[in-house]
Short mmCIF file of C-alpha atoms in Angstrom, two decimals:
data_model
loop_
_atom_site.label_atom_id
_atom_site.label_comp_id
_atom_site.label_asym_id
_atom_site.label_seq_id
_atom_site.Cartn_x
_atom_site.Cartn_y
_atom_site.Cartn_z
CA MET A 1 33.26 124.20 11.13
CA GLU A 2 35.20 122.07 13.71
CA SER A 3 38.48 122.91 14.49
CA ASN A 4 39.98 120.12 16.41
CA ARG A 5 39.57 116.50 17.14
CA GLU A 6 38.02 114.62 20.20
CA PRO A 7 41.06 114.75 22.86
CA GLY A 8 42.57 111.29 23.48
CA SER A 9 41.57 110.95 19.88
CA GLY A 10 45.22 110.15 18.57
CA SER A 11 44.35 112.17 15.06
CA PRO A 12 46.65 115.48 15.20
CA GLN A 13 44.97 118.78 15.19
CA ARG A 14 42.93 120.29 12.69
CA ARG A 15 45.15 123.86 12.24
CA ARG A 16 42.34 127.09 11.44
CA VAL A 17 43.90 129.44 9.42
CA VAL A 18 41.70 132.47 8.74
CA ILE A 19 42.58 134.88 5.60
CA VAL A 20 40.75 138.17 5.54
CA GLY A 21 40.63 139.62 1.92
CA GLY A 22 40.34 137.04 -1.46
CA GLY A 23 42.32 138.92 -3.99
CA MET A 24 45.95 138.04 -5.57
CA ALA A 25 47.54 137.91 -1.93
CA GLY A 26 45.05 135.65 -0.04
CA THR A 27 44.21 133.53 -2.88
CA ARG A 28 48.01 132.78 -3.26
CA LEU A 29 48.69 132.02 0.08
CA ALA A 30 45.41 130.00 0.54
CA GLN A 31 47.08 128.05 -2.73
CA GLN A 32 49.99 127.48 -1.21
CA LEU A 33 48.78 126.16 1.81
CA VAL A 34 46.80 123.54 0.74
CA MET A 35 48.95 122.48 -1.24
CA GLY A 36 51.81 122.21 1.13
CA ALA A 37 49.23 120.75 3.71
CA GLY A 38 50.35 116.89 3.44
CA GLU A 39 48.29 114.38 5.34
CA VAL A 40 48.27 117.09 8.18
CA PRO A 41 44.45 118.27 8.67
CA LEU A 42 44.12 122.10 7.83
CA ASP A 43 41.33 124.20 7.29
CA VAL A 44 41.55 127.63 5.57
CA THR A 45 38.80 130.06 5.37
CA VAL A 46 39.16 132.80 2.72
CA ILE A 47 36.58 135.58 3.70
CA GLY A 48 36.58 138.22 0.19
CA GLU A 49 34.46 141.00 0.08
CA GLU A 50 34.01 140.77 -3.62
CA PRO A 51 31.23 138.62 -5.48
CA HIS A 52 33.68 137.80 -8.08
CA PRO A 53 35.81 134.76 -8.13
CA ALA A 54 39.37 135.85 -7.23
CA TYR A 55 41.13 137.42 -10.57
CA ASN A 56 44.36 138.73 -11.53
CA ARG A 57 44.13 142.14 -10.74
CA VAL A 58 47.10 143.41 -12.90
CA LEU A 59 44.97 142.77 -15.91
CA LEU A 60 42.10 144.72 -15.02
CA ALA A 61 43.33 146.97 -18.03
CA GLU A 62 43.23 143.92 -20.65
CA VAL A 63 39.62 143.50 -19.91
CA LEU A 64 38.79 147.05 -20.12
CA ALA A 65 40.29 147.58 -23.22
CA GLY A 66 38.23 144.45 -24.39
CA ARG A 67 41.34 141.94 -25.06
CA TYR A 68 40.11 139.65 -22.60
CA ALA A 69 36.74 138.78 -21.04
CA PRO A 70 36.58 138.72 -16.93
CA GLU A 71 36.50 135.10 -16.82
CA VAL A 72 40.10 134.82 -18.62
CA ILE A 73 42.21 136.23 -15.65
CA ALA A 74 40.18 134.23 -12.98
CA LEU A 75 42.47 132.63 -10.45
CA PRO A 76 42.87 128.99 -10.05
CA ALA A 77 41.02 128.15 -7.17
CA PRO A 78 42.96 127.22 -3.88
CA ALA A 79 41.15 124.41 -3.59
CA ALA A 80 42.29 122.65 -7.08
CA GLY A 81 44.66 119.65 -6.48
CA ALA A 82 44.88 120.03 -2.69
CA PRO A 83 45.44 117.05 -0.97
CA ALA A 84 42.97 115.08 1.04
CA GLY A 85 43.97 116.47 4.36
CA ALA A 86 43.30 119.91 3.58
CA GLY A 87 40.15 122.09 3.59
CA VAL A 88 39.68 125.19 2.18
CA ARG A 89 36.44 127.44 1.91
CA ARG A 90 35.84 130.91 0.22
CA LEU A 91 32.80 133.37 1.68
CA THR A 92 32.74 135.47 -1.59
CA GLY A 93 30.44 138.78 -0.71
CA VAL A 94 30.90 138.83 2.80
CA ARG A 95 32.62 141.71 4.73
CA VAL A 96 34.79 141.42 7.86
CA VAL A 97 33.74 143.70 10.04
CA ARG A 98 35.86 143.45 13.52
CA VAL A 99 38.63 141.08 14.80
CA ASP A 100 38.13 139.76 18.08
CA ARG A 101 41.39 138.90 19.32
CA PRO A 102 40.28 137.89 22.75
CA THR A 103 38.45 134.93 21.46
CA ALA A 104 40.61 134.33 18.37
CA GLU A 105 37.06 135.04 16.01
CA VAL A 106 36.29 137.24 13.12
CA LEU A 107 33.00 138.90 12.74
CA CYS A 108 31.35 139.09 9.66
CA ASP A 109 28.62 141.45 8.25
CA ASP A 110 26.25 138.48 7.89
CA GLY A 111 26.33 137.76 11.51
CA ARG A 112 28.66 134.96 11.01
CA ARG A 113 31.53 134.24 13.85
CA VAL A 114 34.61 132.75 12.47
CA PRO A 115 37.23 131.38 14.62
CA TYR A 116 40.93 131.17 13.97
CA ASP A 117 44.38 129.39 15.05
CA ALA A 118 46.03 131.81 12.77
CA LEU A 119 44.85 134.92 11.28
CA VAL A 120 45.81 136.60 8.12
CA LEU A 121 44.97 140.17 6.99
CA ALA A 122 45.23 140.68 3.32
CA THR A 123 43.19 143.59 2.89
CA GLY A 124 44.66 145.37 0.24
CA SER A 125 44.46 148.81 -0.37
CA ASN A 126 41.63 151.56 -1.07
CA PRO A 127 41.94 154.54 -4.26
CA VAL A 128 43.14 157.45 -2.98
CA LEU A 129 40.35 159.89 -3.99
CA PRO A 130 41.65 163.40 -4.55
CA PRO A 131 40.07 166.31 -2.68
CA LEU A 132 38.38 167.78 -5.92
CA ARG A 133 35.66 170.28 -5.54
CA GLY A 134 32.13 168.58 -6.65
CA LEU A 135 33.49 164.92 -5.81
CA PHE A 136 31.58 164.72 -2.83
CA GLU A 137 27.88 165.36 -1.34
CA PRO A 138 28.70 167.14 1.71
CA ASP A 139 27.97 165.51 3.77
CA ALA A 140 29.31 161.68 2.02
CA ARG A 141 32.92 160.69 1.57
CA ASP A 142 32.74 157.12 -0.02
CA LEU A 143 32.74 155.44 -3.38
CA HIS A 144 29.15 155.23 -3.55
CA ALA A 145 28.15 159.05 -3.30
CA LEU A 146 30.34 159.77 -6.36
CA PRO A 147 28.48 161.60 -9.36
CA ASP A 148 27.39 159.35 -12.08
CA GLY A 149 30.10 159.01 -14.60
CA VAL A 150 33.31 159.57 -12.02
CA HIS A 151 34.82 155.79 -11.40
CA ALA A 152 38.01 154.94 -9.60
CA PHE A 153 39.76 151.88 -11.49
CA ARG A 154 40.67 149.28 -8.71
CA THR A 155 38.37 146.67 -8.81
CA MET A 156 36.53 144.43 -11.14
CA ASP A 157 33.43 146.29 -10.19
CA ASP A 158 35.25 149.57 -11.34
CA CYS A 159 36.29 147.88 -14.71
CA LEU A 160 32.76 146.57 -15.55
CA ALA A 161 31.09 149.44 -14.53
CA LEU A 162 33.46 151.96 -16.94
CA GLY A 163 33.34 149.20 -20.15
CA ALA A 164 29.57 149.45 -19.54
CA ALA A 165 29.70 153.04 -20.26
CA VAL A 166 32.71 153.83 -22.44
CA ARG A 167 31.29 154.06 -26.21
CA PRO A 168 33.31 155.13 -29.51
CA GLY A 169 33.55 158.95 -28.95
CA THR A 170 32.99 159.03 -25.49
CA ARG A 171 34.90 161.97 -23.84
CA ALA A 172 37.41 160.52 -21.17
CA VAL A 173 39.41 162.52 -18.61
CA VAL A 174 41.55 159.96 -16.56
CA ILE A 175 43.19 162.25 -13.55
CA GLY A 176 46.80 160.70 -12.90
CA GLY A 177 49.61 159.66 -14.92
CA GLY A 178 51.28 156.97 -13.28
CA LEU A 179 51.10 153.09 -13.77
CA LEU A 180 47.42 152.83 -13.44
CA GLY A 181 46.34 156.18 -14.80
CA VAL A 182 48.68 155.29 -18.18
CA SER A 183 47.01 151.47 -18.52
CA ALA A 184 43.15 153.29 -17.81
CA ALA A 185 44.16 156.03 -20.82
CA ARG A 186 45.49 153.32 -23.26
CA ALA A 187 42.33 151.03 -22.51
CA LEU A 188 39.69 153.37 -23.31
CA ALA A 189 41.47 154.89 -25.85
CA GLN A 190 41.67 151.37 -27.46
CA ARG A 191 37.76 151.22 -26.82
CA GLY A 192 37.23 154.40 -28.57
CA ALA A 193 37.42 157.02 -26.23
CA GLN A 194 38.60 160.69 -26.56
CA VAL A 195 40.83 160.37 -24.01
CA VAL A 196 42.58 163.08 -21.77
CA LEU A 197 45.06 162.42 -19.05
CA ALA A 198 45.75 165.33 -16.78
CA HIS A 199 48.85 164.26 -14.76
CA GLN A 200 50.31 166.68 -12.06
CA GLY A 201 53.70 165.64 -12.06
CA GLU A 202 56.34 167.01 -14.36
CA HIS A 203 56.30 163.81 -16.42
CA LEU A 204 54.25 160.38 -16.79
CA MET A 205 55.13 157.53 -14.49
CA GLU A 206 57.79 159.26 -12.95
CA ARG A 207 57.96 156.44 -10.16
CA GLN A 208 59.28 154.52 -12.62
CA LEU A 209 60.84 156.73 -16.03
CA ASP A 210 62.77 159.54 -15.99
CA PRO A 211 62.08 162.50 -18.28
CA GLY A 212 63.82 160.91 -21.28
CA ALA A 213 61.74 157.65 -21.60
CA SER A 214 58.93 159.61 -20.30
CA ARG A 215 58.89 161.64 -23.60
CA LEU A 216 59.04 158.29 -25.69
CA LEU A 217 55.84 157.03 -23.40
CA ARG A 218 54.34 160.14 -24.12
CA ARG A 219 54.68 160.00 -28.17
CA HIS A 220 53.40 156.73 -27.98
CA MET A 221 50.24 157.57 -25.98
CA ALA A 222 49.59 160.36 -28.32
CA ALA A 223 49.95 158.01 -31.17
CA LEU A 224 47.06 156.09 -29.46
CA GLY A 225 45.11 159.31 -29.13
CA VAL A 226 45.59 160.31 -25.90
CA GLU A 227 45.98 164.12 -25.29
CA ILE A 228 48.32 164.14 -22.63
CA HIS A 229 47.89 167.64 -20.07
CA THR A 230 51.12 167.28 -17.23
CA GLU A 231 52.28 169.63 -14.99
CA CYS A 232 48.44 170.74 -13.90
CA ARG A 233 46.06 169.79 -11.07
CA ALA A 234 42.56 169.43 -11.64
CA ARG A 235 40.93 171.24 -8.89
CA GLY A 236 37.03 170.15 -8.99
CA LEU A 237 34.06 168.75 -11.10
CA ARG A 238 31.31 170.29 -12.96
CA THR A 239 28.27 168.50 -12.46
CA ARG A 240 24.44 168.26 -13.56
CA VAL A 241 21.68 167.29 -12.12
CA ALA A 242 20.83 164.22 -13.93
CA GLY A 243 17.58 163.00 -12.30
CA PRO A 244 16.17 162.11 -8.92
CA GLY A 245 18.00 160.29 -6.56
CA GLY A 246 17.22 158.33 -2.91
CA GLY A 247 16.24 160.35 0.02
CA GLY A 248 15.16 163.18 -1.69
CA ARG A 249 18.24 164.35 -3.54
CA PRO A 250 19.03 164.62 -6.94
CA VAL A 251 21.94 162.31 -8.83
CA GLN A 252 24.63 164.71 -9.89
CA ALA A 253 26.42 163.67 -13.28
CA VAL A 254 29.56 164.98 -14.63
CA GLN A 255 30.02 167.44 -16.99
CA ALA A 256 33.92 168.23 -16.81
CA VAL A 257 37.03 168.63 -15.49
CA GLU A 258 38.23 172.00 -13.85
CA LEU A 259 42.08 172.87 -13.58
CA ALA A 260 43.53 175.02 -11.44
CA ASP A 261 44.37 177.72 -14.33
CA GLY A 262 40.56 177.78 -14.54
CA TYR A 263 40.58 175.36 -18.03
CA ALA A 264 37.63 173.15 -18.18
CA LEU A 265 38.15 169.81 -19.62
CA GLU A 266 34.73 168.40 -21.40
CA ALA A 267 34.02 164.74 -19.45
CA ASP A 268 31.06 162.51 -19.91
CA LEU A 269 33.64 159.87 -17.77
CA VAL A 270 36.07 160.57 -14.99
CA VAL A 271 38.63 158.12 -14.08
CA LEU A 272 40.04 158.22 -10.67
CA ALA A 273 43.98 157.41 -10.96
CA CYS A 274 45.51 158.84 -8.13
CA GLY A 275 47.58 155.95 -6.08
CA VAL A 276 45.87 153.49 -3.43
CA ARG A 277 46.17 153.75 -0.05
CA PRO A 278 46.56 150.47 2.38
CA ARG A 279 43.43 149.38 4.17
CA VAL A 280 44.08 149.34 7.47
CA GLY A 281 41.14 150.27 9.75
CA LEU A 282 40.08 146.58 10.82
CA ALA A 283 43.89 145.97 11.76
CA ARG A 284 43.76 149.73 13.48
CA ALA A 285 40.10 149.06 14.91
CA ALA A 286 41.59 145.56 16.66
CA GLY A 287 44.53 147.43 18.37
CA LEU A 288 47.45 146.22 16.03
CA GLU A 289 50.18 148.57 15.42
CA VAL A 290 49.61 150.68 12.29
CA ALA A 291 52.11 153.13 10.47
CA HIS A 292 51.27 153.68 6.94
CA GLY A 293 50.35 150.22 6.45
CA ILE A 294 49.84 146.93 9.19
CA VAL A 295 53.32 146.89 10.55
CA VAL A 296 54.65 143.28 10.36
CA ASP A 297 58.10 141.54 10.53
CA ASP A 298 60.20 139.11 8.86
CA GLU A 299 57.72 136.61 9.60
CA LEU A 300 54.71 138.60 8.33
CA ARG A 301 53.67 138.92 11.46
CA THR A 302 51.96 141.81 13.02
CA SER A 303 52.17 142.90 16.90
CA ASP A 304 49.56 140.36 17.64
CA PRO A 305 51.57 136.92 17.95
CA HIS A 306 48.66 135.01 16.36
CA VAL A 307 47.93 137.55 13.61
CA PHE A 308 50.10 138.13 10.04
CA ALA A 309 49.51 140.63 7.36
CA ILE A 310 50.25 140.43 3.41
CA GLY A 311 49.89 142.63 -0.01
CA ASP A 312 49.08 145.90 -0.37
CA CYS A 313 48.31 146.55 3.35
CA ALA A 314 51.21 144.76 4.89
CA GLU A 315 54.41 147.43 5.65
CA HIS A 316 57.57 146.07 6.06
CA ASN A 317 60.87 147.62 7.29
CA GLY A 318 58.66 150.87 6.57
CA ILE A 319 57.96 149.98 3.38
CA VAL A 320 54.54 149.10 1.69
CA TYR A 321 54.99 147.58 -1.97
CA GLY A 322 51.68 147.57 -3.46
CA LEU A 323 52.92 145.68 -5.86
CA ALA A 324 52.21 141.77 -7.18
CA GLY A 325 55.15 140.18 -6.79
CA ALA A 326 55.74 141.45 -3.55
CA ALA A 327 52.56 140.03 -2.57
CA HIS A 328 53.61 136.77 -3.89
CA GLU A 329 56.58 136.05 -2.37
CA GLN A 330 55.15 137.42 0.99
CA ALA A 331 52.37 134.51 0.60
CA ASP A 332 54.91 131.93 -0.23
CA VAL A 333 56.99 133.03 2.79
CA LEU A 334 54.16 132.96 5.06
CA ALA A 335 52.93 129.94 3.89
CA GLN A 336 55.65 127.90 4.87
CA LEU A 337 55.78 129.65 8.33
CA LEU A 338 52.35 128.55 8.45
CA SER A 339 52.46 124.88 7.06
CA PRO A 340 50.88 122.33 9.27
CA THR A 341 54.57 120.25 9.21
CA PRO A 342 56.20 121.90 12.48
CA PRO A 343 54.35 123.33 15.35
CA LEU A 344 52.52 126.71 14.75
CA PRO A 345 55.62 129.28 15.27
CA GLU A 346 55.79 131.42 18.21
CA THR A 347 56.80 134.87 17.82
CA ARG A 348 59.85 136.19 17.25
CA GLY A 349 58.56 139.76 16.34
CA LEU A 350 57.23 142.61 17.94
CA ARG A 351 55.58 141.54 20.82
CA PRO A 352 57.10 138.43 22.06
CA LEU A 353 54.81 135.62 23.63
CA ALA A 354 57.71 134.28 26.32
CA PRO A 355 56.60 135.49 29.41
CA HIS A 356 59.92 135.94 30.79
CA ARG A 357 62.12 139.21 29.47
CA ASP A 358 65.28 137.38 29.80
CA SER A 359 64.16 133.97 28.29
CA ALA A 360 65.35 133.14 24.66
CA PRO A 361 63.05 133.06 21.91
CA ASP A 362 61.77 130.27 20.41
CA PRO A 363 64.37 129.10 17.63
CA ALA A 364 62.58 129.91 13.86
CA PRO A 365 60.93 127.28 11.94
CA GLN A 366 63.15 126.03 9.08
CA SER A 367 62.52 123.99 6.08
CA PRO A 368 63.34 120.18 5.69
CA GLU A 369 66.76 121.74 4.00
CA GLY A 370 66.91 123.83 7.40
CA LEU A 371 66.14 126.90 5.64
CA ASN A 372 64.83 130.04 7.80
CA PHE A 373 62.03 131.10 6.51
CA ARG A 374 62.49 135.04 5.95
CA TYR A 375 60.96 137.88 4.33
CA THR A 376 63.66 140.03 3.70
CA GLY A 377 61.67 142.50 1.13
CA THR A 378 61.05 142.14 -2.57
CA ARG A 379 63.07 143.91 -5.36
CA THR A 380 60.14 143.95 -8.25
CA LEU A 381 60.06 145.07 -12.25
CA THR A 382 57.24 146.72 -13.44
CA ARG A 383 56.51 145.97 -17.07
CA LEU A 384 53.93 147.01 -19.41
CA THR A 385 53.05 146.70 -22.93
CA LEU A 386 51.00 149.42 -24.68
CA THR A 387 49.46 148.60 -27.84
CA SER A 388 48.42 151.22 -30.90
CA THR A 389 47.43 150.37 -34.67
CA SER A 390 51.01 151.57 -35.45
CA GLY A 391 52.60 148.84 -33.49
CA HIS A 392 53.19 148.29 -29.60
CA LEU A 393 55.97 150.44 -27.22
CA ASP A 394 57.50 146.96 -23.95
CA LEU A 395 58.39 148.78 -21.04
CA ALA A 396 60.15 147.72 -18.12
CA ALA A 397 61.80 149.58 -15.48
CA PHE A 398 63.52 148.18 -12.11
CA GLY A 399 65.55 149.36 -8.86
CA THR A 400 66.70 153.69 -9.03
CA PRO A 401 67.14 154.97 -12.30
CA THR A 402 68.57 158.27 -11.05
CA PRO A 403 71.84 158.24 -10.60
CA ALA A 404 74.06 159.81 -7.26
CA PRO A 405 77.31 161.25 -7.67
CA GLY A 406 79.90 158.63 -8.84
CA ASP A 407 77.36 156.34 -10.33
CA ASP A 408 78.12 155.00 -13.92
CA VAL A 409 75.30 155.94 -15.92
CA ILE A 410 74.87 153.51 -19.61
CA HIS A 411 72.34 155.21 -22.00
CA LEU A 412 71.32 153.99 -25.79
CA THR A 413 68.36 155.78 -27.52
CA ASP A 414 67.77 155.31 -31.11
CA ALA A 415 64.87 157.51 -32.15
CA THR A 416 64.16 155.85 -34.95
CA ARG A 417 63.47 152.51 -33.61
CA ASN A 418 61.70 153.76 -30.86
CA THR A 419 63.86 152.43 -28.22
CA TYR A 420 65.19 153.83 -25.18
CA ARG A 421 67.32 151.68 -22.86
CA LYS A 422 69.36 152.90 -19.97
CA VAL A 423 71.20 151.76 -16.50
CA VAL A 424 72.67 152.84 -13.33
CA VAL A 425 75.80 150.94 -12.01
CA ARG A 426 77.77 151.68 -8.88
CA GLY A 427 81.03 149.81 -8.55
CA ASP A 428 80.26 145.93 -9.48
CA ARG A 429 76.48 146.39 -9.09
CA LEU A 430 73.18 146.95 -11.42
CA LEU A 431 71.52 150.03 -9.47
CA GLY A 432 68.42 149.80 -11.71
CA GLY A 433 67.12 150.55 -15.05
CA ILE A 434 64.67 151.92 -17.78
CA LEU A 435 64.16 149.90 -20.99
CA LEU A 436 61.58 151.08 -23.72
CA GLY A 437 60.86 149.32 -27.27
CA ASP A 438 63.74 146.48 -27.23
CA LEU A 439 63.54 144.40 -24.08
CA GLY A 440 66.27 142.19 -25.41
CA THR A 441 68.24 142.51 -22.13
CA VAL A 442 66.10 142.38 -19.91
CA GLY A 443 66.38 138.73 -18.75
CA ALA A 444 70.20 139.34 -17.99
CA LEU A 445 69.65 142.65 -16.19
CA ALA A 446 66.63 141.33 -13.92
CA ARG A 447 68.65 138.33 -13.10
CA ALA A 448 71.73 140.69 -12.14
CA TRP A 449 69.40 142.93 -10.12
CA GLU A 450 67.23 140.65 -8.54
CA GLY A 451 70.35 138.65 -7.40
CA ASP A 452 72.54 141.47 -6.46
CA GLU A 453 75.43 139.88 -8.20
CA PRO A 454 78.56 141.50 -9.16
CA LEU A 455 78.26 142.43 -13.05
CA PRO A 456 80.58 140.46 -15.64
CA ALA A 457 84.17 142.39 -16.20
CA THR A 458 83.29 143.45 -19.62
CA PRO A 459 82.64 146.55 -20.72
CA LEU A 460 79.54 148.57 -19.50
CA LEU A 461 78.02 148.96 -22.96
CA HIS A 462 77.87 145.01 -23.06
CA LEU A 463 75.04 145.09 -19.98
CA LEU A 464 73.04 146.97 -23.20
CA THR A 465 73.42 144.00 -25.91
CA ASN A 466 71.27 141.52 -26.94
CA ASP A 467 73.28 139.21 -25.05
CA GLY A 468 73.05 141.18 -21.92
CA GLY A 469 76.52 141.39 -21.35
CA SER A 470 77.07 137.73 -20.85
#
């Protein structure tokens, strides 16, 4: 792929943007870049480790439940509808093994070297594998070494492997009662599995829900047939020899999950839903600044002015969001910053390019309307729908639902209708909220919270009426 026109040809230079990671963040960025390229030539290369077309990871549980086929959740190809001046290619099943910053190239596991003018790391995150006895061979610690029947739930391959293994009556244990664990347990139950969910915390989805809302969620999960154990810690796996394996080692298959109190949960399948951890190995090996995630500034720029990071791997102002909404917002901002219309922006971030310490930084790139492109953080709302034979339960949570001294709390519960509504207000601002069962007010509440707008001068109870106080 040629990077520039011949000198003196009068044609504009082709800008090479390489995106490492073909998930939701990387695909969104590629879409925005090629659609905004105009007549200025732009080469976008997306290098994805997974062999599948890009897909909506948020909907993996619906694929596992059998509601959607895998192709239904595929994302639009970045090249669709692209202007003539923009080119995009997608390398699937290819892993980047090294970033060569001095030569501005990435090295892939198939031997190819891909040059860049701007490099974007959208490497995502890996599932957290808990320190369970019997989970790993003594000299191995990777997903390929897990016993048969033990699965993470992060990728399309994870989803397809679980779907192929589950049958009506399959005994499945889900370890972890956060959003991912609840989604996986619900999906497996809908496939007819006998599901047990083991959660170390005091209540389900404790990052999003308070104890009262979690109790309602727990009742709904029980109606699905899911047996729930909270405040219990899994300490190990019991396995059996399932047959010969490679290297002279037998293949181990899971039989049960041992809890800290000695009780054992029999299992044909075990799903590990213990959270995720940003994939930062490539950035760390390249000498970029890494904390919990890859550290970026308001331009999504790393400590190298030509390398950026977005999505689950990026850490902005000490926060790793790990949410689709944040990844999309970051991709949209970065697409504007990397647009070929203005020159490629110089750094205002962690390591200025200016050789003189007293020199002023270059002005920030601006939109045609004169607005600065900056990522200032994301205010995200979590939504989930749980379906059972007796109906469905809609859930929405946002902000901080735990009040501090002096905060106002408005709380409505209707046990007969399985509804739970709670918002926390500080002064004239909405701090957070939880709604289960009845989401009639979620639109107005979300707008007030996301915009950090003053609340209307009406009784606070009106916030939970169906017109949202409007």
